[in-house]
Short mmCIF file of C-alpha atoms and ligand atoms in Angstrom, two decimals:
data_model
loop_
_atom_site.label_atom_id
_atom_site.label_comp_id
_atom_site.label_asym_id
_atom_site.label_seq_id
_atom_site.Cartn_x
_atom_site.Cartn_y
_atom_site.Cartn_z
CA MET A 646 -64.73 -32.82 109.40
CA LYS A 647 -63.83 -30.46 112.23
CA LYS A 648 -60.18 -29.51 112.51
CA PHE A 649 -58.40 -29.25 115.86
CA ALA A 650 -57.59 -25.66 116.87
CA LYS A 651 -54.14 -25.06 118.33
CA VAL A 652 -54.31 -21.96 120.53
CA VAL A 653 -50.75 -20.74 121.07
CA SER A 654 -51.92 -17.53 122.66
CA SER A 655 -55.28 -15.74 122.81
CA PRO A 656 -56.13 -12.13 123.65
CA ASN A 657 -56.78 -10.84 127.13
CA MET A 658 -58.23 -7.34 127.32
CA LYS A 659 -57.27 -6.85 130.97
CA MET A 660 -53.63 -7.45 130.06
CA ALA A 661 -54.01 -5.24 127.01
CA ALA A 662 -55.04 -2.33 129.27
CA VAL A 663 -51.84 -2.49 131.36
CA ARG A 664 -49.42 0.38 130.76
CA GLU A 665 -45.89 0.31 132.13
CA LEU A 666 -44.99 3.93 131.61
CA ASN A 667 -41.40 5.21 131.34
CA VAL A 668 -40.33 1.96 129.72
CA ALA A 669 -39.00 2.42 126.19
CA PRO A 670 -40.22 -0.07 123.58
CA ASN A 671 -38.14 -3.00 122.39
CA TYR A 672 -36.97 -2.48 118.86
CA GLN A 673 -36.53 -5.59 116.72
CA TYR A 674 -34.92 -5.51 113.32
CA ASN A 675 -35.48 -7.99 110.47
CA SER A 676 -37.78 -10.17 112.57
CA VAL A 677 -39.53 -11.93 109.68
CA ILE A 678 -38.09 -15.43 109.53
CA ILE A 679 -38.89 -17.64 106.57
CA ASP A 680 -37.55 -21.14 107.21
CA GLU A 681 -35.77 -22.91 104.36
CA ASP A 682 -38.57 -25.50 104.07
CA ILE A 683 -41.26 -22.86 103.48
CA LYS A 684 -39.43 -20.31 101.37
CA ASP A 685 -41.18 -21.50 98.21
CA PHE A 686 -44.60 -22.22 99.77
CA GLY A 687 -46.22 -19.55 97.67
CA LEU A 688 -44.84 -20.57 94.27
CA ASN A 689 -47.73 -20.66 91.76
CA LYS A 690 -50.10 -19.63 94.54
CA LYS A 691 -52.09 -16.43 94.95
CA TYR A 692 -53.03 -14.22 97.87
CA PHE A 693 -55.96 -11.89 98.43
CA ILE A 694 -56.05 -9.37 101.28
CA ARG A 695 -59.18 -7.46 102.30
CA THR A 696 -58.56 -4.50 104.58
CA TYR A 697 -61.15 -2.91 106.84
CA GLY A 698 -60.69 0.19 108.99
CA CYS A 699 -58.09 2.90 109.21
CA GLN A 700 -54.79 3.81 107.53
CA GLY A 701 -52.95 1.85 110.23
CA ASN A 702 -54.61 -1.27 108.90
CA LEU A 703 -53.90 -0.31 105.28
CA ARG A 704 -50.23 -0.01 106.17
CA ASP A 705 -50.30 -3.37 108.02
CA SER A 706 -51.81 -4.97 104.92
CA GLU A 707 -48.88 -3.65 102.87
CA VAL A 708 -46.59 -5.47 105.29
CA ILE A 709 -48.66 -8.68 105.09
CA ALA A 710 -48.43 -8.45 101.28
CA GLY A 711 -44.64 -7.97 101.58
CA ILE A 712 -44.29 -11.07 103.75
CA LEU A 713 -46.42 -13.17 101.38
CA LYS A 714 -44.37 -11.93 98.44
CA GLU A 715 -41.19 -13.07 100.19
CA MET A 716 -42.81 -16.51 100.42
CA LYS A 717 -43.31 -16.22 96.63
CA TYR A 718 -47.08 -15.79 96.68
CA SER A 719 -48.42 -13.42 94.02
CA PRO A 720 -51.42 -11.10 94.39
CA CYS A 721 -54.85 -11.63 92.80
CA GLN A 722 -57.89 -9.43 92.41
CA ASN A 723 -60.69 -11.62 93.71
CA VAL A 724 -61.27 -14.23 96.39
CA GLU A 725 -62.22 -17.01 93.95
CA GLU A 726 -58.68 -17.16 92.54
CA ALA A 727 -56.90 -17.08 95.89
CA ASP A 728 -54.99 -19.85 97.68
CA ILE A 729 -54.75 -17.73 100.81
CA ILE A 730 -57.21 -15.04 101.89
CA ILE A 731 -56.38 -12.63 104.71
CA LEU A 732 -59.04 -10.42 106.28
CA ASN A 733 -57.40 -7.53 108.15
CA THR A 734 -60.18 -6.39 110.42
CA CYS A 735 -61.41 -3.34 112.35
CA CYS A 736 -63.60 -3.24 115.47
CA VAL A 737 -64.00 0.46 116.08
CA ARG A 738 -67.77 0.16 115.63
CA GLU A 739 -70.18 -2.77 115.51
CA ASN A 740 -70.87 -2.25 111.79
CA ALA A 741 -67.22 -2.89 110.95
CA GLU A 742 -67.40 -6.23 112.77
CA LYS A 743 -70.68 -7.22 111.14
CA LYS A 744 -69.15 -6.76 107.70
CA VAL A 745 -66.26 -9.05 108.60
CA PHE A 746 -68.50 -11.80 109.97
CA GLY A 747 -70.59 -11.50 106.78
CA GLU A 748 -67.51 -11.92 104.65
CA ILE A 749 -66.18 -14.88 106.65
CA GLY A 750 -69.60 -16.50 106.28
CA SER A 751 -69.56 -16.03 102.53
CA LEU A 752 -66.08 -17.60 102.29
CA LYS A 753 -67.39 -20.91 103.69
CA SER A 754 -68.56 -22.13 100.29
CA LEU A 755 -65.13 -21.38 98.74
CA LYS A 756 -63.49 -23.41 101.47
CA GLN A 757 -65.88 -26.30 100.79
CA LYS A 758 -64.93 -26.23 97.09
CA ASN A 759 -61.24 -25.96 97.85
CA PRO A 760 -60.21 -27.50 101.21
CA ASN A 761 -56.60 -26.37 100.60
CA LEU A 762 -57.67 -22.73 100.68
CA LEU A 763 -56.19 -20.97 103.74
CA ILE A 764 -58.26 -18.27 105.43
CA GLY A 765 -56.56 -15.93 107.90
CA VAL A 766 -58.22 -13.30 110.09
CA CYS A 767 -56.06 -10.63 111.74
CA GLY A 768 -56.19 -7.02 112.88
CA CYS A 769 -58.04 -5.25 115.65
CA MET A 770 -61.13 -7.44 115.82
CA VAL A 771 -59.22 -10.53 116.90
CA GLN A 772 -57.51 -8.65 119.74
CA GLN A 773 -60.81 -9.18 121.60
CA GLU A 774 -61.45 -12.35 123.58
CA HIS A 775 -65.11 -12.76 122.66
CA ILE A 776 -64.36 -12.50 118.94
CA VAL A 777 -61.65 -15.17 119.06
CA THR A 778 -63.98 -17.48 121.00
CA THR A 779 -66.70 -16.96 118.37
CA LEU A 780 -64.29 -17.57 115.48
CA LEU A 781 -62.88 -20.72 117.04
CA THR A 782 -66.28 -22.10 117.93
CA ASN A 783 -68.51 -21.11 115.03
CA TYR A 784 -66.27 -20.39 112.07
CA GLN A 785 -64.44 -23.63 111.19
CA GLN A 786 -63.45 -22.13 107.84
CA VAL A 787 -60.93 -19.80 109.54
CA ASP A 788 -57.47 -21.45 109.60
CA ILE A 789 -55.24 -18.74 111.05
CA ILE A 790 -55.95 -16.05 113.63
CA PHE A 791 -53.20 -13.57 114.41
CA GLY A 792 -53.13 -10.15 116.02
CA THR A 793 -51.80 -6.65 115.51
CA HIS A 794 -48.58 -7.34 117.47
CA ASN A 795 -47.35 -10.45 115.65
CA ILE A 796 -47.87 -9.91 111.93
CA TYR A 797 -44.18 -10.69 111.48
CA GLN A 798 -44.86 -14.30 112.57
CA LEU A 799 -47.13 -14.96 109.59
CA PRO A 800 -44.71 -17.33 107.79
CA SER A 801 -44.50 -19.72 110.74
CA LEU A 802 -48.27 -19.55 111.28
CA ILE A 803 -48.87 -20.51 107.65
CA LYS A 804 -46.32 -23.31 107.98
CA ASP A 805 -47.99 -24.61 111.14
CA ALA A 806 -51.47 -24.48 109.61
CA ILE A 807 -50.39 -26.35 106.48
CA LEU A 808 -47.95 -28.89 107.87
CA SER A 809 -49.90 -29.76 111.00
CA ASN A 810 -53.27 -29.48 109.25
CA GLN A 811 -54.58 -27.59 112.26
CA ARG A 812 -56.27 -24.28 112.82
CA ILE A 813 -53.89 -21.88 114.57
CA CYS A 814 -54.61 -18.96 116.89
CA ASN A 815 -51.79 -16.73 118.09
CA VAL A 816 -52.85 -13.31 119.36
CA LEU A 817 -50.73 -11.39 121.86
CA SER A 818 -51.99 -8.83 124.36
CA ASN A 819 -48.64 -7.47 125.48
CA GLN A 820 -47.75 -3.81 125.20
CA GLY A 821 -46.14 -4.47 121.84
CA ASP A 822 -42.62 -4.27 120.45
CA ILE A 823 -41.59 -2.26 117.42
CA GLN A 824 -40.65 -4.31 114.38
CA GLU A 825 -38.38 -2.51 111.93
CA ASP A 826 -37.35 -3.45 108.40
CA LEU A 827 -40.45 -5.51 107.70
CA PRO A 828 -40.91 -6.31 104.04
CA SER A 829 -43.80 -4.49 102.41
CA CYS A 830 -45.55 -4.06 99.07
CA ARG A 831 -46.77 -0.48 99.07
CA ALA A 832 -50.15 0.05 97.45
CA ASN A 833 -49.01 3.19 95.67
CA THR A 834 -45.85 4.38 93.92
CA TYR A 835 -46.06 8.11 94.70
CA LYS A 836 -47.75 8.40 98.09
CA ALA A 837 -46.86 6.36 101.15
CA TRP A 838 -48.01 5.69 104.69
CA VAL A 839 -45.24 5.93 107.26
CA ASN A 840 -45.90 4.73 110.80
CA ILE A 841 -44.26 6.98 113.35
CA MET A 842 -45.80 5.43 116.43
CA TYR A 843 -48.12 2.66 117.45
CA GLY A 844 -50.76 2.24 120.14
CA CYS A 845 -52.66 4.64 122.33
CA ASN A 846 -52.61 5.51 126.05
CA LYS A 847 -55.54 7.90 126.05
CA PHE A 848 -58.31 5.39 126.89
CA CYS A 849 -61.25 7.55 125.76
CA THR A 850 -64.12 5.72 127.42
CA TYR A 851 -65.88 4.67 124.18
CA CYS A 852 -62.79 3.50 122.31
CA ILE A 853 -61.48 -0.02 121.80
CA VAL A 854 -58.21 1.01 120.14
CA PRO A 855 -56.00 1.24 123.28
CA TYR A 856 -56.85 -2.43 123.91
CA THR A 857 -56.32 -3.62 120.33
CA ARG A 858 -53.20 -1.63 119.49
CA GLY A 859 -51.35 -1.62 122.83
CA LYS A 860 -49.21 0.97 124.51
CA GLU A 861 -48.12 4.22 122.84
CA ARG A 862 -44.68 3.50 121.45
CA SER A 863 -42.60 5.62 119.12
CA ARG A 864 -40.27 4.54 116.35
CA LYS A 865 -36.81 6.05 116.51
CA SER A 866 -36.65 9.28 114.51
CA VAL A 867 -33.58 7.99 112.66
CA ASP A 868 -35.57 5.00 111.34
CA ILE A 869 -38.51 7.20 110.32
CA LEU A 870 -36.30 9.75 108.57
CA ASN A 871 -34.33 7.04 106.75
CA GLU A 872 -37.57 5.53 105.50
CA ILE A 873 -38.78 8.92 104.24
CA ARG A 874 -35.47 9.75 102.56
CA GLN A 875 -35.56 6.39 100.79
CA LEU A 876 -39.14 7.00 99.67
CA LYS A 877 -38.13 10.39 98.30
CA GLU A 878 -35.24 8.84 96.39
CA MET A 879 -37.67 6.31 94.93
CA GLY A 880 -39.76 9.19 93.59
CA TYR A 881 -42.50 9.33 96.21
CA LYS A 882 -44.22 12.73 96.35
CA GLU A 883 -46.24 12.40 99.53
CA VAL A 884 -45.90 10.78 102.94
CA THR A 885 -48.60 10.53 105.56
CA LEU A 886 -47.20 10.09 109.06
CA LEU A 887 -49.39 7.64 110.95
CA GLY A 888 -50.20 7.08 114.58
CA GLN A 889 -53.35 6.71 116.71
CA ASN A 890 -52.26 9.97 118.32
CA VAL A 891 -49.26 11.42 116.48
CA ASN A 892 -48.98 14.36 118.86
CA ALA A 893 -47.80 11.98 121.59
CA TYR A 894 -44.84 11.01 119.39
CA GLY A 895 -41.57 10.82 121.32
CA LYS A 896 -43.09 11.05 124.80
CA ASP A 897 -42.02 7.48 125.55
CA ILE A 898 -38.41 7.74 124.34
CA ALA A 899 -35.49 10.15 124.55
CA ASP A 900 -35.82 11.38 120.99
CA LEU A 901 -37.45 14.26 119.10
CA SER A 902 -40.87 15.69 119.94
CA PHE A 903 -43.54 15.47 117.23
CA ALA A 904 -42.94 19.13 116.28
CA GLU A 905 -39.19 18.48 115.98
CA LEU A 906 -39.79 15.32 113.98
CA MET A 907 -42.11 17.20 111.60
CA GLU A 908 -39.43 19.82 111.07
CA GLN A 909 -36.85 17.14 110.20
CA VAL A 910 -39.32 15.48 107.83
CA ALA A 911 -39.96 18.85 106.17
CA LEU A 912 -36.21 19.32 105.74
CA THR A 913 -35.96 16.04 103.76
CA GLY A 914 -37.56 18.10 100.99
CA ILE A 915 -40.28 15.58 100.13
CA ASP A 916 -43.08 17.43 98.31
CA ARG A 917 -46.02 16.75 100.58
CA ILE A 918 -46.26 15.79 104.25
CA ARG A 919 -49.49 14.85 105.97
CA PHE A 920 -50.17 13.38 109.40
CA THR A 921 -53.05 11.67 111.14
CA THR A 922 -54.53 11.58 113.76
CA SER A 923 -54.06 14.41 116.25
CA HIS A 924 -55.53 14.39 119.73
CA PRO A 925 -56.23 18.03 120.68
CA TYR A 926 -54.81 17.43 124.19
CA ASP A 927 -51.23 17.01 122.99
CA PHE A 928 -51.27 19.65 120.20
CA SER A 929 -48.33 21.94 120.98
CA ASP A 930 -47.68 25.57 119.99
CA GLU A 931 -44.34 24.43 118.50
CA LEU A 932 -46.22 22.07 116.19
CA ILE A 933 -48.50 24.88 114.98
CA ASP A 934 -45.41 27.00 114.24
CA VAL A 935 -43.70 24.20 112.31
CA ILE A 936 -46.82 23.51 110.21
CA ALA A 937 -47.09 27.23 109.44
CA LYS A 938 -43.41 27.53 108.53
CA TYR A 939 -42.83 24.76 105.98
CA PRO A 940 -44.65 24.86 102.63
CA ASN A 941 -44.27 21.10 102.17
CA ILE A 942 -46.31 20.41 105.32
CA MET A 943 -49.88 20.34 104.07
CA LYS A 944 -52.23 22.78 105.74
CA HIS A 945 -54.81 20.20 106.70
CA ILE A 946 -55.40 19.17 110.28
CA GLN A 947 -57.71 16.36 111.34
CA LEU A 948 -58.63 17.41 114.88
CA PRO A 949 -61.25 15.04 116.34
CA VAL A 950 -63.60 16.86 118.71
CA GLN A 951 -66.12 14.00 119.31
CA SER A 952 -68.63 16.31 121.08
CA GLY A 953 -69.22 20.01 121.73
CA ASP A 954 -70.63 19.49 125.20
CA ASP A 955 -68.50 19.67 128.34
CA GLY A 956 -70.45 16.98 130.22
CA ILE A 957 -70.19 14.51 127.32
CA LEU A 958 -66.51 15.35 126.74
CA LYS A 959 -65.87 14.57 130.40
CA ALA A 960 -67.80 11.30 130.24
CA MET A 961 -65.82 10.42 127.12
CA GLY A 962 -62.56 11.08 128.99
CA ARG A 963 -61.32 13.45 126.30
CA ARG A 964 -59.13 15.60 128.62
CA TYR A 965 -60.27 18.95 127.16
CA ASN A 966 -63.42 21.02 127.36
CA ARG A 967 -65.24 22.97 124.68
CA LYS A 968 -63.44 26.23 125.45
CA GLN A 969 -59.99 24.63 125.36
CA TYR A 970 -60.79 23.01 122.01
CA LEU A 971 -62.12 26.27 120.55
CA ASP A 972 -59.07 28.16 121.86
CA LEU A 973 -56.83 25.65 120.08
CA VAL A 974 -58.83 26.04 116.87
CA LYS A 975 -58.47 29.82 117.10
CA LYS A 976 -54.72 29.57 117.64
CA ILE A 977 -54.38 27.23 114.65
CA LYS A 978 -56.50 29.45 112.39
CA ASP A 979 -54.63 32.58 113.46
CA LYS A 980 -51.20 31.11 112.75
CA ILE A 981 -51.79 28.84 109.76
CA LYS A 982 -53.15 30.74 106.79
CA ASP A 983 -56.01 28.98 104.93
CA VAL A 984 -55.81 25.94 107.16
CA SER A 985 -58.33 23.19 106.48
CA LEU A 986 -59.81 21.70 109.64
CA THR A 987 -61.65 18.40 109.70
CA THR A 988 -62.92 16.36 112.62
CA ASP A 989 -64.57 13.22 113.98
CA ILE A 990 -67.85 13.45 115.90
CA ILE A 991 -69.86 10.82 117.75
CA VAL A 992 -73.59 11.28 118.33
CA GLY A 993 -75.74 9.37 120.80
CA PHE A 994 -73.15 8.78 123.51
CA PRO A 995 -74.89 7.62 126.74
CA ASN A 996 -76.87 10.42 128.40
CA GLU A 997 -76.41 12.83 125.49
CA SER A 998 -79.37 15.20 126.02
CA ASP A 999 -80.95 17.40 123.34
CA GLU A 1000 -79.09 20.32 124.91
CA ALA A 1001 -75.77 18.47 124.80
CA PHE A 1002 -76.32 17.63 121.14
CA ALA A 1003 -77.21 21.29 120.46
CA GLN A 1004 -73.79 22.16 121.87
CA THR A 1005 -72.17 19.89 119.26
CA LEU A 1006 -74.14 21.57 116.48
CA SER A 1007 -73.21 25.03 117.70
CA LEU A 1008 -69.54 24.06 117.91
CA CYS A 1009 -69.69 22.95 114.26
CA GLU A 1010 -71.31 26.27 113.36
CA GLU A 1011 -68.51 28.08 115.14
CA VAL A 1012 -65.58 26.11 113.70
CA LYS A 1013 -67.01 25.68 110.17
CA TYR A 1014 -65.12 22.48 109.42
CA ASP A 1015 -64.01 21.70 105.88
CA SER A 1016 -65.51 18.26 106.46
CA ALA A 1017 -66.14 15.72 109.19
CA PHE A 1018 -66.48 12.02 109.81
CA THR A 1019 -69.66 11.53 111.80
CA PHE A 1020 -70.56 8.38 113.71
CA ILE A 1021 -73.37 6.93 115.74
CA TYR A 1022 -72.09 5.73 119.12
CA SER A 1023 -71.52 2.00 119.20
CA PRO A 1024 -70.81 0.30 122.56
CA ARG A 1025 -67.58 -1.73 122.52
CA VAL A 1026 -67.23 -4.69 124.88
CA GLY A 1027 -64.66 -4.07 127.63
CA THR A 1028 -64.60 -0.26 127.36
CA PRO A 1029 -65.77 1.89 130.31
CA ALA A 1030 -68.60 3.44 128.24
CA ALA A 1031 -70.02 0.00 127.49
CA LYS A 1032 -70.87 -0.25 131.21
CA MET A 1033 -73.02 2.91 130.94
CA LYS A 1034 -76.60 2.44 129.81
CA ASP A 1035 -76.84 2.97 126.03
CA ASN A 1036 -79.96 5.04 126.71
CA ILE A 1037 -80.44 7.06 123.52
CA SER A 1038 -82.88 5.36 121.15
CA MET A 1039 -81.71 4.51 117.63
CA ASP A 1040 -84.41 6.85 116.26
CA VAL A 1041 -82.99 9.81 118.19
CA LYS A 1042 -79.43 8.84 117.27
CA LYS A 1043 -80.37 8.80 113.59
CA GLN A 1044 -82.20 12.13 113.79
CA ARG A 1045 -79.16 13.72 115.43
CA PHE A 1046 -76.85 12.10 112.93
CA ASN A 1047 -78.86 13.51 110.01
CA LYS A 1048 -79.00 17.00 111.54
CA LEU A 1049 -75.27 16.92 112.13
CA THR A 1050 -74.35 15.75 108.63
CA ALA A 1051 -76.61 18.45 107.14
CA THR A 1052 -74.87 21.13 109.25
CA ILE A 1053 -71.43 19.84 108.29
CA ALA A 1054 -72.42 19.68 104.59
CA LYS A 1055 -73.64 23.30 104.67
CA TYR A 1056 -70.29 24.67 105.85
CA GLU A 1057 -68.39 22.22 103.69
CA LEU A 1058 -70.10 23.54 100.55
CA GLU A 1059 -69.54 27.14 101.68
CA LYS A 1060 -65.84 26.40 102.09
CA TYR A 1061 -65.59 24.50 98.79
CA LYS A 1062 -67.27 27.42 96.98
CA THR A 1063 -64.37 29.69 97.97
CA PHE A 1064 -62.20 27.62 95.62
CA GLU A 1065 -64.22 28.42 92.48
CA GLY A 1066 -62.03 30.29 90.00
CA LYS A 1067 -58.80 29.50 91.89
CA ILE A 1068 -55.84 27.51 90.61
CA ILE A 1069 -54.71 24.85 93.07
CA LYS A 1070 -52.12 22.07 93.17
CA VAL A 1071 -53.37 18.49 92.85
CA LEU A 1072 -51.44 15.23 93.23
CA VAL A 1073 -53.02 13.10 90.51
CA ASP A 1074 -54.23 9.61 91.43
CA GLY A 1075 -55.65 8.46 88.09
CA PRO A 1076 -58.94 8.23 86.21
CA SER A 1077 -61.90 8.96 88.49
CA LYS A 1078 -63.87 5.93 89.69
CA LYS A 1079 -67.07 7.11 88.01
CA ASN A 1080 -65.75 8.45 84.71
CA GLU A 1081 -62.63 7.14 82.94
CA GLU A 1082 -62.21 10.43 81.07
CA ILE A 1083 -61.92 12.47 84.21
CA LEU A 1084 -58.82 12.41 86.43
CA SER A 1085 -58.96 12.68 90.17
CA GLY A 1086 -56.54 13.57 92.91
CA TYR A 1087 -56.19 15.49 96.15
CA SER A 1088 -55.50 19.17 96.74
CA GLU A 1089 -52.92 20.31 99.26
CA ASP A 1090 -55.65 20.67 101.87
CA ASN A 1091 -56.96 17.18 101.11
CA LYS A 1092 -60.00 17.92 98.97
CA LEU A 1093 -60.97 15.45 96.27
CA VAL A 1094 -60.64 17.15 92.88
CA ASN A 1095 -62.09 15.73 89.65
CA PHE A 1096 -60.76 17.38 86.52
CA LYS A 1097 -60.19 17.18 82.79
CA GLY A 1098 -56.50 16.52 82.34
CA ASP A 1099 -53.70 14.59 80.83
CA LEU A 1100 -53.39 10.88 81.73
CA SER A 1101 -49.60 11.24 81.76
CA SER A 1102 -49.99 13.41 84.89
CA VAL A 1103 -50.76 10.43 87.14
CA GLY A 1104 -48.39 10.48 90.13
CA LYS A 1105 -47.46 14.12 89.49
CA ILE A 1106 -48.45 17.39 91.10
CA VAL A 1107 -50.29 19.60 88.58
CA ASN A 1108 -52.16 22.91 88.58
CA VAL A 1109 -55.92 22.67 88.26
CA LYS A 1110 -58.33 25.56 87.77
CA ILE A 1111 -61.48 24.98 89.84
CA ILE A 1112 -64.65 25.60 87.88
CA LYS A 1113 -67.34 24.25 90.16
CA ALA A 1114 -67.63 23.27 93.82
CA LYS A 1115 -69.87 20.42 94.93
CA THR A 1116 -70.46 19.34 98.55
CA TYR A 1117 -67.74 16.73 98.68
CA THR A 1118 -65.65 17.42 95.56
CA LEU A 1119 -64.17 20.17 93.43
CA GLU A 1120 -64.38 20.08 89.63
CA GLY A 1121 -61.97 21.74 87.25
CA GLU A 1122 -59.46 21.47 84.44
CA GLN A 1123 -55.71 21.07 84.33
CA VAL A 1124 -53.87 24.25 83.36
CA ASP A 1125 -50.30 22.99 82.88
N1 LIG B 2610 -68.63 4.38 118.54
C1 LIG B 2610 -68.72 5.27 117.54
N2 LIG B 2610 -67.66 5.89 117.01
C2 LIG B 2610 -66.44 5.60 117.51
N3 LIG B 2610 -65.21 6.05 117.21
C3 LIG B 2610 -64.32 5.42 118.00
N4 LIG B 2610 -64.95 4.59 118.83
C4 LIG B 2610 -66.27 4.67 118.56
C5 LIG B 2610 -67.43 4.06 119.09
N5 LIG B 2610 -67.36 3.18 120.09
C6 LIG B 2610 -64.96 7.09 116.21
C7 LIG B 2610 -64.29 8.31 116.83
C8 LIG B 2610 -62.88 8.18 116.34
C9 LIG B 2610 -63.07 7.53 114.99
C10 LIG B 2610 -61.87 6.86 114.43
O1 LIG B 2610 -64.08 6.57 115.23
O2 LIG B 2610 -64.90 9.47 116.31
O3 LIG B 2610 -62.21 9.41 116.25
FE1 LIG B 2611 -60.24 0.11 113.39
FE2 LIG B 2611 -59.14 1.56 115.30
FE3 LIG B 2611 -58.06 -0.74 114.68
FE4 LIG B 2611 -57.87 1.27 112.98
S1 LIG B 2611 -56.97 1.13 115.05
S2 LIG B 2611 -58.41 -0.79 112.46
S3 LIG B 2611 -59.87 2.30 113.31
S4 LIG B 2611 -60.11 -0.40 115.59
#
């Protein structure tokens, strides 16, 4: 039997594109409200969360887990055992969306077996009108749809869905407030994600994120620093500062700049500090100096270039040209010894000629990245680029993609080879996925290291002697 869908609010991408600049965000504290009548809803019930996409989503899923825990739900490892399943989705490329629709489809049979099962879909995908329409029309098995701005309302959405026996949709397209003090169950006990800002105002022409994540808005530095100090006291070794464009931190409020914030974070004394992602446009000289100065700021910079061709960069709305990007790379390499540079690149953007693609290859040859995430352009509904003709055939896109990954791999291996024979510091994650007897972890400059070592080192920083370099990993043995 079809259930009625109550649509409290649904997304509107035109509204999501509005930016009222020079207006500081609203900060809300302790906004999760769990009514008396639902505080034990989760007793003897289990939750399962599947997360797609970026670190921002991973962090949001930790918050969703925290809220469900407050409602007394406990976690489980597979969908069959769950009483509530949440899919936290990504829409950055079409493939990400296809996976989610596939998964929702496969959950239909579980829902038929257990009509009390609750299925929630949240995250970036449902910030788009056409996706919500499709879910409401064709995917009866989905009970709750909520967006990136109102995760804190999850308890009341669950209550509504259960007590009113209706499907609920509540997705906001406002510029977004900042919710502080949300409960969370962190996925890890020694490394943590810490949001420093939300949203994006850059509006690169191919990118959906400014519409799904709202306006750039910074957390107060005092709240960020308190969170990091607490993490340190709890024994955390590493924090990764998160934002769609961390270099724009503080531009919307009278607070520290990103460089000043990084310095304060370094002074907390936490062992390892990382940050992601940096837009080259906002990368200041002060930031380069701070990264160079503090040993606990890791010397790894993810600096998305997207293309090496001026015409394509302009069409992408990236706000820098090839020369400006290369000048920034030179400045970074000159000032930060042994810096590791990684990047994101898109191939097959509309009108990308063979010559334009050759420019991307030559830029990679010049920079010699430590590694790169490479993507085939995927048109996103509602973005300016989606109105351009997607005129590069899939065959050509794939050929370019393969050429690019081969070029990146060549320099990656060259760089990795320079580590052979060296002793480097690794924060140990645990037994490697492929071989229980081998431990794995990440080096200071974010390389995956597999090594023979002592299981008691998990969560600690240890010295590892590198014996062999492969294209994507280093192999070695623990020396202390
Ligand atoms: N198509 C392909 N890749 C994309 N990215 C963002 N939007 C698209 C798109 N429409 C890539 C960019 C970005 C990374 C997170 O995803 O390279 O830096
Ligand atoms: Fe995906 Fe971007 Fe949303 Fe992250 S912010 S989940 S990458 S669409």
